[in-house]
JSON list of C-alpha atoms in Angstrom, two decimals:
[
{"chain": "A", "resi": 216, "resn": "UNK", "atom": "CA", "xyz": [0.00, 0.00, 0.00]},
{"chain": "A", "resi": 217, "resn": "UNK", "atom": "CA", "xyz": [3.23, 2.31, 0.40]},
{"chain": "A", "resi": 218, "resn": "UNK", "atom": "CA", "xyz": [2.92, 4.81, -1.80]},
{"chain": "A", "resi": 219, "resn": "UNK", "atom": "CA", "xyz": [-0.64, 4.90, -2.73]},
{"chain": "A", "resi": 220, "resn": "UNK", "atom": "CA", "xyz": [-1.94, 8.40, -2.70]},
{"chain": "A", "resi": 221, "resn": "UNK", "atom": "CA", "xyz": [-5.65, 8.89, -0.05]},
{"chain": "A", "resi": 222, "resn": "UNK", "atom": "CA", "xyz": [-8.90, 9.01, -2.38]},
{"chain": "A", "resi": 223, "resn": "UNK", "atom": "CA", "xyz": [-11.39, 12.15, -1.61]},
{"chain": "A", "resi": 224, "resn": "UNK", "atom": "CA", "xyz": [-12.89, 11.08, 1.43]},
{"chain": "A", "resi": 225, "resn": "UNK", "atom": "CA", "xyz": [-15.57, 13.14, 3.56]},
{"chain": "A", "resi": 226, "resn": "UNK", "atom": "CA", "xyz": [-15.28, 12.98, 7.26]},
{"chain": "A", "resi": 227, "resn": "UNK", "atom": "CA", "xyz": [-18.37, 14.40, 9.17]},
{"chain": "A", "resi": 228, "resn": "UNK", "atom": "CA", "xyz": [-17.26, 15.92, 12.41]},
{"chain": "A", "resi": 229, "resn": "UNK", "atom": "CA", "xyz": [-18.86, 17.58, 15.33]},
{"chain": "A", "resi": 230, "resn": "UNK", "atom": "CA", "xyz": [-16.99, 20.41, 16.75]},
{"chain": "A", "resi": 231, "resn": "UNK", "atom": "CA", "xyz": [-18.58, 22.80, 19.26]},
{"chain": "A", "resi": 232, "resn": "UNK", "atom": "CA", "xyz": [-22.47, 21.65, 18.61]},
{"chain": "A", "resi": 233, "resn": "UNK", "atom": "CA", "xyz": [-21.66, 22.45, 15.11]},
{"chain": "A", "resi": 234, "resn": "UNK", "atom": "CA", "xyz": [-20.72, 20.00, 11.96]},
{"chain": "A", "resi": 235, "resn": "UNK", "atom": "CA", "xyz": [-17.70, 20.42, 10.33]},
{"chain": "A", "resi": 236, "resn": "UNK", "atom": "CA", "xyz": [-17.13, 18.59, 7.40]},
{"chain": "A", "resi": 237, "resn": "UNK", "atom": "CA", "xyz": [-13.36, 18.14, 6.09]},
{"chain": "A", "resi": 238, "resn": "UNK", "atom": "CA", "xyz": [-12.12, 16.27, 3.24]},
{"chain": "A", "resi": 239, "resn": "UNK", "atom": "CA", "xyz": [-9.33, 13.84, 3.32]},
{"chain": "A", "resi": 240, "resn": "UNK", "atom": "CA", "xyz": [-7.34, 17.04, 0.95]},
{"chain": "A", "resi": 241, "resn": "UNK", "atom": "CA", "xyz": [-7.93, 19.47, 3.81]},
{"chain": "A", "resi": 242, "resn": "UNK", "atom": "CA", "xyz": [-6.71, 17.10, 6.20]},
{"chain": "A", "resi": 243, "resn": "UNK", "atom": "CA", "xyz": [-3.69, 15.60, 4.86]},
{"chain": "A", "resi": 244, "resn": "UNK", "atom": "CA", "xyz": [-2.53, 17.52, 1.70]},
{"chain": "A", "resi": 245, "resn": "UNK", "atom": "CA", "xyz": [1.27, 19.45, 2.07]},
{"chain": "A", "resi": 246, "resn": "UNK", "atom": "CA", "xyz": [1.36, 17.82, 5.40]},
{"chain": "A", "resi": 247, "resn": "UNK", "atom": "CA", "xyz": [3.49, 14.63, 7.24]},
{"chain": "A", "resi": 248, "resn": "UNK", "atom": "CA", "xyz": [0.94, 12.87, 9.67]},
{"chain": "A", "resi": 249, "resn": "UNK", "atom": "CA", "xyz": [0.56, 9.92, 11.21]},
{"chain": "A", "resi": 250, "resn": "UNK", "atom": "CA", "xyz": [-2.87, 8.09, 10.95]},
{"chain": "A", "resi": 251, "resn": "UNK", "atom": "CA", "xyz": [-3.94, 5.05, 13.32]},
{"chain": "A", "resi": 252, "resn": "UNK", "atom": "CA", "xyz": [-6.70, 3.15, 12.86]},
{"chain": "A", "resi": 253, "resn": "UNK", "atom": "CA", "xyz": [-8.58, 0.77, 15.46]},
{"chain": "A", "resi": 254, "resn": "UNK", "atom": "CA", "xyz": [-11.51, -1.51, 15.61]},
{"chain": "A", "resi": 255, "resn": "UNK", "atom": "CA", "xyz": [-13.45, 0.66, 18.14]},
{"chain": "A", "resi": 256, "resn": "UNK", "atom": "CA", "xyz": [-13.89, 3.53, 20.60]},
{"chain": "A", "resi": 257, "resn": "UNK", "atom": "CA", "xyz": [-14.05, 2.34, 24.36]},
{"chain": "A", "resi": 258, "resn": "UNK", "atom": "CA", "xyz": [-12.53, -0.88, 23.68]},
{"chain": "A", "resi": 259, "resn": "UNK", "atom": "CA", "xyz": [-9.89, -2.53, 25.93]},
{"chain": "A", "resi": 260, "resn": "UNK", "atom": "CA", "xyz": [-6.44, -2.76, 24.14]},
{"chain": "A", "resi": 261, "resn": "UNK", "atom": "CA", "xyz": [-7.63, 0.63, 22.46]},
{"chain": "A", "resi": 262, "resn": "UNK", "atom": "CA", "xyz": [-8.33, 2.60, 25.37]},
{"chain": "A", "resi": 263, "resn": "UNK", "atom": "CA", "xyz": [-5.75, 1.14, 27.63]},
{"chain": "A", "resi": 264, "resn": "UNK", "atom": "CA", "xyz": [-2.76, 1.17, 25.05]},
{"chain": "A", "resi": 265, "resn": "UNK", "atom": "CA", "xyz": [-2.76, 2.30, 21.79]},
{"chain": "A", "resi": 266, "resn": "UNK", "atom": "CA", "xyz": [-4.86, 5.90, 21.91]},
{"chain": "A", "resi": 267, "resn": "UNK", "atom": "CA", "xyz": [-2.76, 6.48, 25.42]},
{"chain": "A", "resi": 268, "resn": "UNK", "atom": "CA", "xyz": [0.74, 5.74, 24.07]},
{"chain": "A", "resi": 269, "resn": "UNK", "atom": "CA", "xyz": [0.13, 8.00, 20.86]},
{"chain": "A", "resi": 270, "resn": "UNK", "atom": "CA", "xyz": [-0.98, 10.71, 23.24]},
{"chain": "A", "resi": 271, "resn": "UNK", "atom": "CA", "xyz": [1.68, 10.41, 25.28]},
{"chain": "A", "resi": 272, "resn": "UNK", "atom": "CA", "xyz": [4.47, 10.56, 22.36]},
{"chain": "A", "resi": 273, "resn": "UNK", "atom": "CA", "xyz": [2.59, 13.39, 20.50]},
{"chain": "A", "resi": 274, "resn": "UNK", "atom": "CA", "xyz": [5.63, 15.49, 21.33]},
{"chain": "A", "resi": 275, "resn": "UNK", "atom": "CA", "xyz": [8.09, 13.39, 20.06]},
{"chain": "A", "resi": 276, "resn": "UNK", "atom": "CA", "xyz": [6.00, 12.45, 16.16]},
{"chain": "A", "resi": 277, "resn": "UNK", "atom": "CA", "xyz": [5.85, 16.59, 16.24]},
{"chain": "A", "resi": 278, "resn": "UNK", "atom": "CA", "xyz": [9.70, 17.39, 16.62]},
{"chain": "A", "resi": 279, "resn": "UNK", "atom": "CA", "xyz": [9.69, 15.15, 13.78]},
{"chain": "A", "resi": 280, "resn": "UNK", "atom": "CA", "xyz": [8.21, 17.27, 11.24]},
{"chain": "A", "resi": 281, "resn": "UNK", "atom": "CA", "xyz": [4.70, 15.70, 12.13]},
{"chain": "A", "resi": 282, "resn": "UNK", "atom": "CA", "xyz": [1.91, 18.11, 11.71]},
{"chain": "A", "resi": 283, "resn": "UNK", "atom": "CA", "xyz": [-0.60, 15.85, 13.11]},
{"chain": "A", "resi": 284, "resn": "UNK", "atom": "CA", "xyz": [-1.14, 12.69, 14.65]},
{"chain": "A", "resi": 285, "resn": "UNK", "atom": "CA", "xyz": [-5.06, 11.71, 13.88]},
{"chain": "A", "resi": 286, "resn": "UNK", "atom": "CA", "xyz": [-7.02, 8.54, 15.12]},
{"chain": "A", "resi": 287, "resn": "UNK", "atom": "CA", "xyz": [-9.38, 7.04, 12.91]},
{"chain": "A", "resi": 288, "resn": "UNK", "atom": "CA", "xyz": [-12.28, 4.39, 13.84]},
{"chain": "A", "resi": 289, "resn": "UNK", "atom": "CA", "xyz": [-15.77, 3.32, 12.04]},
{"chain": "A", "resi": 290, "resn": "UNK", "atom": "CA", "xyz": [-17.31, 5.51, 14.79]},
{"chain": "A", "resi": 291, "resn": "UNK", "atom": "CA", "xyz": [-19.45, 8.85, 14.25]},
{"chain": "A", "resi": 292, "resn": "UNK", "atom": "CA", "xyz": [-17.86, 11.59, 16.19]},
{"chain": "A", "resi": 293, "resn": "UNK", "atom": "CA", "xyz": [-20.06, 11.53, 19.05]},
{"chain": "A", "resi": 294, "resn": "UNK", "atom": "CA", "xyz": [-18.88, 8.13, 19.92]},
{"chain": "A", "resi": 295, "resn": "UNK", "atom": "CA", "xyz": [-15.31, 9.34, 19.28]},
{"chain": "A", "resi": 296, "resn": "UNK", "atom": "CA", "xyz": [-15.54, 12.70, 21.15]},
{"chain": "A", "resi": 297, "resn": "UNK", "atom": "CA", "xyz": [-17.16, 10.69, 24.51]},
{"chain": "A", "resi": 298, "resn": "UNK", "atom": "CA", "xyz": [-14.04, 9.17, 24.08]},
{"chain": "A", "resi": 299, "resn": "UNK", "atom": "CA", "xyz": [-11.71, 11.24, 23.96]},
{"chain": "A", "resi": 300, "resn": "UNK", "atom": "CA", "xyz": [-13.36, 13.54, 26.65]},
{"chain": "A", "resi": 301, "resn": "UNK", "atom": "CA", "xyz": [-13.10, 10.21, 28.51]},
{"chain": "A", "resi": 302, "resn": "UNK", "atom": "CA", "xyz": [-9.48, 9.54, 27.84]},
{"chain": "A", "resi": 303, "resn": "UNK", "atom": "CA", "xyz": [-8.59, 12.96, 28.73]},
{"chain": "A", "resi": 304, "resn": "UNK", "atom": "CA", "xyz": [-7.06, 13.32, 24.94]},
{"chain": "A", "resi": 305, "resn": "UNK", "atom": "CA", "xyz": [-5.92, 17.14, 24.11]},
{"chain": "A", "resi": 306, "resn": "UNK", "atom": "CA", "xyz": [-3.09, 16.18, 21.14]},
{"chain": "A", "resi": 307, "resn": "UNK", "atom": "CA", "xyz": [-4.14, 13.63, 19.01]},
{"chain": "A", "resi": 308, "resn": "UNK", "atom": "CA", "xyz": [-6.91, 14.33, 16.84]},
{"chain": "A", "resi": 309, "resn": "UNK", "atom": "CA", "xyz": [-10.10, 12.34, 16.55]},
{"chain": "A", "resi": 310, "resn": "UNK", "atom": "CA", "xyz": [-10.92, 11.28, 12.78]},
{"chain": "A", "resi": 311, "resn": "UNK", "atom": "CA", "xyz": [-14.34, 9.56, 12.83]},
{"chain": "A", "resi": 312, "resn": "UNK", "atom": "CA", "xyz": [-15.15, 7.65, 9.69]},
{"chain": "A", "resi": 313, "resn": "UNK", "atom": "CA", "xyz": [-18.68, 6.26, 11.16]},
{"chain": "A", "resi": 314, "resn": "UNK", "atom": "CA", "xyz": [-19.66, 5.04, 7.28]},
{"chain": "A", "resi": 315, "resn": "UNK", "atom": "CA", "xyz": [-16.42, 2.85, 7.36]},
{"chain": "A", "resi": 316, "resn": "UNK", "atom": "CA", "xyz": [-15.77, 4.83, 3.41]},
{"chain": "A", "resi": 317, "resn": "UNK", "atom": "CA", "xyz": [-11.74, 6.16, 4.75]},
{"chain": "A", "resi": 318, "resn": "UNK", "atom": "CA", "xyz": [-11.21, 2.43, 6.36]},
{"chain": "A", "resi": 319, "resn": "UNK", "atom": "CA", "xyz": [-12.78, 1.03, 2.96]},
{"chain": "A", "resi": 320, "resn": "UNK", "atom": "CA", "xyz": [-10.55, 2.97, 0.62]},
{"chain": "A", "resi": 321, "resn": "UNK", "atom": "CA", "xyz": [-7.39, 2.23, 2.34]},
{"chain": "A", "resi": 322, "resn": "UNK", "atom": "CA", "xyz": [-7.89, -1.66, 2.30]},
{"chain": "A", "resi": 323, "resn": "UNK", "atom": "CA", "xyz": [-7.92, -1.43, 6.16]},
{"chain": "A", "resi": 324, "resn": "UNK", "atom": "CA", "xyz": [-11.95, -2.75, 6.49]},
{"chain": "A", "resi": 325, "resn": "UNK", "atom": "CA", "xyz": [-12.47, -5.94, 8.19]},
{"chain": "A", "resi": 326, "resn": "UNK", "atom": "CA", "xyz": [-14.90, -8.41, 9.03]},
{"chain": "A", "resi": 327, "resn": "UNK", "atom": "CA", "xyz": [-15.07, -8.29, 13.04]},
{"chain": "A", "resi": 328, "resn": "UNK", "atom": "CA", "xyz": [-18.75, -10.32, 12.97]},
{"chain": "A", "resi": 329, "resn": "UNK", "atom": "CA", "xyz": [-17.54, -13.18, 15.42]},
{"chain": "A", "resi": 330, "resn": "UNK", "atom": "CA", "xyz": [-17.16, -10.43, 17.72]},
{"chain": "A", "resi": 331, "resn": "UNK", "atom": "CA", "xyz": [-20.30, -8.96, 17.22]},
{"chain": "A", "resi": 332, "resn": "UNK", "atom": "CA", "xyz": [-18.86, -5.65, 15.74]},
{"chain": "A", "resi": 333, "resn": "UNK", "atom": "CA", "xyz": [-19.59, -5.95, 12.14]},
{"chain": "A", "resi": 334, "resn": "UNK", "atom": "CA", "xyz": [-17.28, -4.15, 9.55]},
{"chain": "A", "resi": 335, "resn": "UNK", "atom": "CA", "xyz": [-14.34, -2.13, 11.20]},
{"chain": "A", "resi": 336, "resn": "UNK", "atom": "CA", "xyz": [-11.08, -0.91, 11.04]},
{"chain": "A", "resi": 337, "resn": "UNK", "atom": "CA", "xyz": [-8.09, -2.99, 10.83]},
{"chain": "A", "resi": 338, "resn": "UNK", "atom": "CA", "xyz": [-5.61, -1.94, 13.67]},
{"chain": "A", "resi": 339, "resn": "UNK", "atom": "CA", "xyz": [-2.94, -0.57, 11.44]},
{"chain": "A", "resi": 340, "resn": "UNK", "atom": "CA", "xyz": [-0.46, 3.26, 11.93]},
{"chain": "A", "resi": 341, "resn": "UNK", "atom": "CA", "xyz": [0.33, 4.74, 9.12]},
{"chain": "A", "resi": 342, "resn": "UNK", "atom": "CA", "xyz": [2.71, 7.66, 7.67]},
{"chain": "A", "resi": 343, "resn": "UNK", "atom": "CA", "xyz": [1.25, 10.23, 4.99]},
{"chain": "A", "resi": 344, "resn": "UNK", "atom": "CA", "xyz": [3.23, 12.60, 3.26]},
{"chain": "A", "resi": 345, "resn": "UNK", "atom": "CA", "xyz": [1.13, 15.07, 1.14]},
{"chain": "A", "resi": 346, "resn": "UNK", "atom": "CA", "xyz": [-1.46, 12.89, 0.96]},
{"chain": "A", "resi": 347, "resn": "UNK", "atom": "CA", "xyz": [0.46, 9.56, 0.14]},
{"chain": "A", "resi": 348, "resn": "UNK", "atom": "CA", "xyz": [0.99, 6.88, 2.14]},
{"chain": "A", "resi": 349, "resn": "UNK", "atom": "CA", "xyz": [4.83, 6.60, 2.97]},
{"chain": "A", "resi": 350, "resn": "UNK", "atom": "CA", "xyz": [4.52, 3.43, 5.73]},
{"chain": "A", "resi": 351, "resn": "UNK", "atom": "CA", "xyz": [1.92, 1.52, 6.76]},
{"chain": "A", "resi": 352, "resn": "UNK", "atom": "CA", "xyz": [1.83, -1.29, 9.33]},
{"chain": "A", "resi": 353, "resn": "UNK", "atom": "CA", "xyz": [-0.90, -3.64, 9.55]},
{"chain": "A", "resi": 354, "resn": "UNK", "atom": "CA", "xyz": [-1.60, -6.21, 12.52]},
{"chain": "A", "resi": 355, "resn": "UNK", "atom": "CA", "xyz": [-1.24, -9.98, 12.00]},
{"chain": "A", "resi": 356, "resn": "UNK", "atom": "CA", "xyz": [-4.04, -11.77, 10.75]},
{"chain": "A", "resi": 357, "resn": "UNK", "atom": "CA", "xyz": [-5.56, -9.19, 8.37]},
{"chain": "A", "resi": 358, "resn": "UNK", "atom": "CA", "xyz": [-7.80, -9.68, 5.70]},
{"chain": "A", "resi": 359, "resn": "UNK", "atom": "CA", "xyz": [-9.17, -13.17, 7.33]},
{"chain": "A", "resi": 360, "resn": "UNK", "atom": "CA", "xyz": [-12.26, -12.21, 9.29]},
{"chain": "A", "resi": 361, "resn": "UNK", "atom": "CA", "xyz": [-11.22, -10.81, 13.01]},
{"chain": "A", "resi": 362, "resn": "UNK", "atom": "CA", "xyz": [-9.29, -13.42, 15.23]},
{"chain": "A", "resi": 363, "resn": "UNK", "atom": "CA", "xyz": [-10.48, -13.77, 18.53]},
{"chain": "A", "resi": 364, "resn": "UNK", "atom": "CA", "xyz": [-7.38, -12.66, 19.33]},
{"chain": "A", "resi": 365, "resn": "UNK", "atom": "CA", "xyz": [-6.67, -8.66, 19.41]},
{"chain": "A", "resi": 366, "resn": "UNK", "atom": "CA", "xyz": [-3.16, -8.29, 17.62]},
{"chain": "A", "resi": 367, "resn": "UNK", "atom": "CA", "xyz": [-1.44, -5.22, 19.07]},
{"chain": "A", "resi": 368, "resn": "UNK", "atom": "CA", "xyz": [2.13, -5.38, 18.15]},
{"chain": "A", "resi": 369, "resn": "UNK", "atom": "CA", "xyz": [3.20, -3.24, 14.71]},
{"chain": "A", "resi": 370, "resn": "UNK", "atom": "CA", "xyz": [0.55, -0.55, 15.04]},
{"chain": "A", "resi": 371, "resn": "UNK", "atom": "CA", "xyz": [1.69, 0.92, 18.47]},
{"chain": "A", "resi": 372, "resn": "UNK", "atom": "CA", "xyz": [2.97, 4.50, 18.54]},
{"chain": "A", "resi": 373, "resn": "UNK", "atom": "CA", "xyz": [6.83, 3.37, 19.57]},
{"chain": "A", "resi": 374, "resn": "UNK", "atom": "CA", "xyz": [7.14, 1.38, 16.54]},
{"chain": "A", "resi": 375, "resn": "UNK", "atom": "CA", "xyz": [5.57, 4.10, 14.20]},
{"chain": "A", "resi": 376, "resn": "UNK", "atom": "CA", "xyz": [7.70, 6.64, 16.22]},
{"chain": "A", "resi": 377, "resn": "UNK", "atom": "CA", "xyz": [11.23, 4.53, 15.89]},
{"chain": "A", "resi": 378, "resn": "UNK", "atom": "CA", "xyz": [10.47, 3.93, 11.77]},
{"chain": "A", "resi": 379, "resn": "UNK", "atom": "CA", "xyz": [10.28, 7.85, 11.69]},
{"chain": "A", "resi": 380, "resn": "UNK", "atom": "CA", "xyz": [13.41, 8.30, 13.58]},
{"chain": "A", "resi": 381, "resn": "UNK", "atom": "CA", "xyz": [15.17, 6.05, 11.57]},
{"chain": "A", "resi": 382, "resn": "UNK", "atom": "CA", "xyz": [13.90, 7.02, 8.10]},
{"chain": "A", "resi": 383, "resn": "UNK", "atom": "CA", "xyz": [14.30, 11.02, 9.30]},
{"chain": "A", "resi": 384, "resn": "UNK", "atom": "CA", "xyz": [18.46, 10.02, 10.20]},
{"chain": "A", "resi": 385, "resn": "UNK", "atom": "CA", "xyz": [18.48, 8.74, 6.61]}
]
C-alpha cells in the first residue's frame, strides 16, 4: 500500500455543537501525519494502550516534522468525542469515519462479525506525506475475518515513532 496516494474522502465531524465537514485534501494535503486506525472507541487494548501511548508521544511524532497525529475508527464523532473527553485526549486528533468509506478505501476494512462488531477498522499506523501513504503497518491476521485474538504489536505508537526516527536520520 506504500505509496498509494488517499482518495477524496468526507469525514463528518462535530466540533462545538456544530458539523464540520473536512475532506481527506484538507486534512492531509502538504502535510506529514501519522494516521492510526482501530476496531473501536471504548474498547480494551484501544483505550488502555494504543490511543494512550500516541498521546503520550505526540511530542516526540511533532519534533519530527509531524503536523498531526489523527485517530481514525468506524465511529461517528459523538462516539469518538465521549471518548476522547473520557481519555482525557488534548493532542491527538479524533478522525471519525462512522460510514467505514476512509477504512474502505485504504484496504484497512475488516470483518469483526464473530465479535459482534460488524465491519471495522483494521488496527494498522500509518505515515502520509502530502497525501500519500509513505509506511503503513498492519496487525497480524488481516484480511481473514477478526481473530479472537486482538493483535497489538506493529501498530503501536513506539514502533511508528522509531520507523520515523530512523527514516528522518536517513
Amino acid at each position: 500500500m506504500e505509496g498509494t496516494r488517499l482518495t477524496d474522502q468526507v469525514f463528518y465531524i462535530r466540533e462545538n455543537d456544530d458539523w464540520v465537514l473536512k475532506r481527506t485534501q484538507d486534512l492531509f494535503n502538504d502535510k506529514e501525519v501519522v494516521v492510526f486506525g482501530l476496531p473501536g472507541a471504548f474498547t480494551p487494548t484501544c483505550s488502555a494502550f494504543q490511543l494512550p501511548k500516541y498521546e503520550e508521544l505526540y511530542d516526540q511524532f511533532t519534533d519530527l516534522g509531524i503536523y498531526d497525529v489523527f485517530c481514525t475508527a468506524v465511529n461517528d464523532s459523538f462516539v469518538m468525542n465521549a471518548w476522547f473527553e473520557q481519555q482525557g485526549i488534548k493532542k491527538v486528533k479524533a478522525l471519525p469515519d462512522g460510514n467505514g468509506d476512509f477504512a474502505r478505501s485504504i484496504g484497512m476494512m475488516n470483518d469483526f462479525t464473530n465479535r459482534g462488531f460488524g465491519e471495522r477498522s483494521w488496527r494498522y499506523s500509518m505515515y502520509v506525506v502530502n497525501g500519500e501513504i509513505k509506511v503503513r503497518y498492519a496487525e497480524w491476521g488481516y484480511p481473514e475475518a477478526c481473530p479472537i485474538q486482538d493483535p497489538f504489536e506493529v501498530s503501536s505508537a513506539e514502533k511508528m515513532l522509531e520507523a520515523l526516527k530512523h527514516m528522518k536520520a536517513n
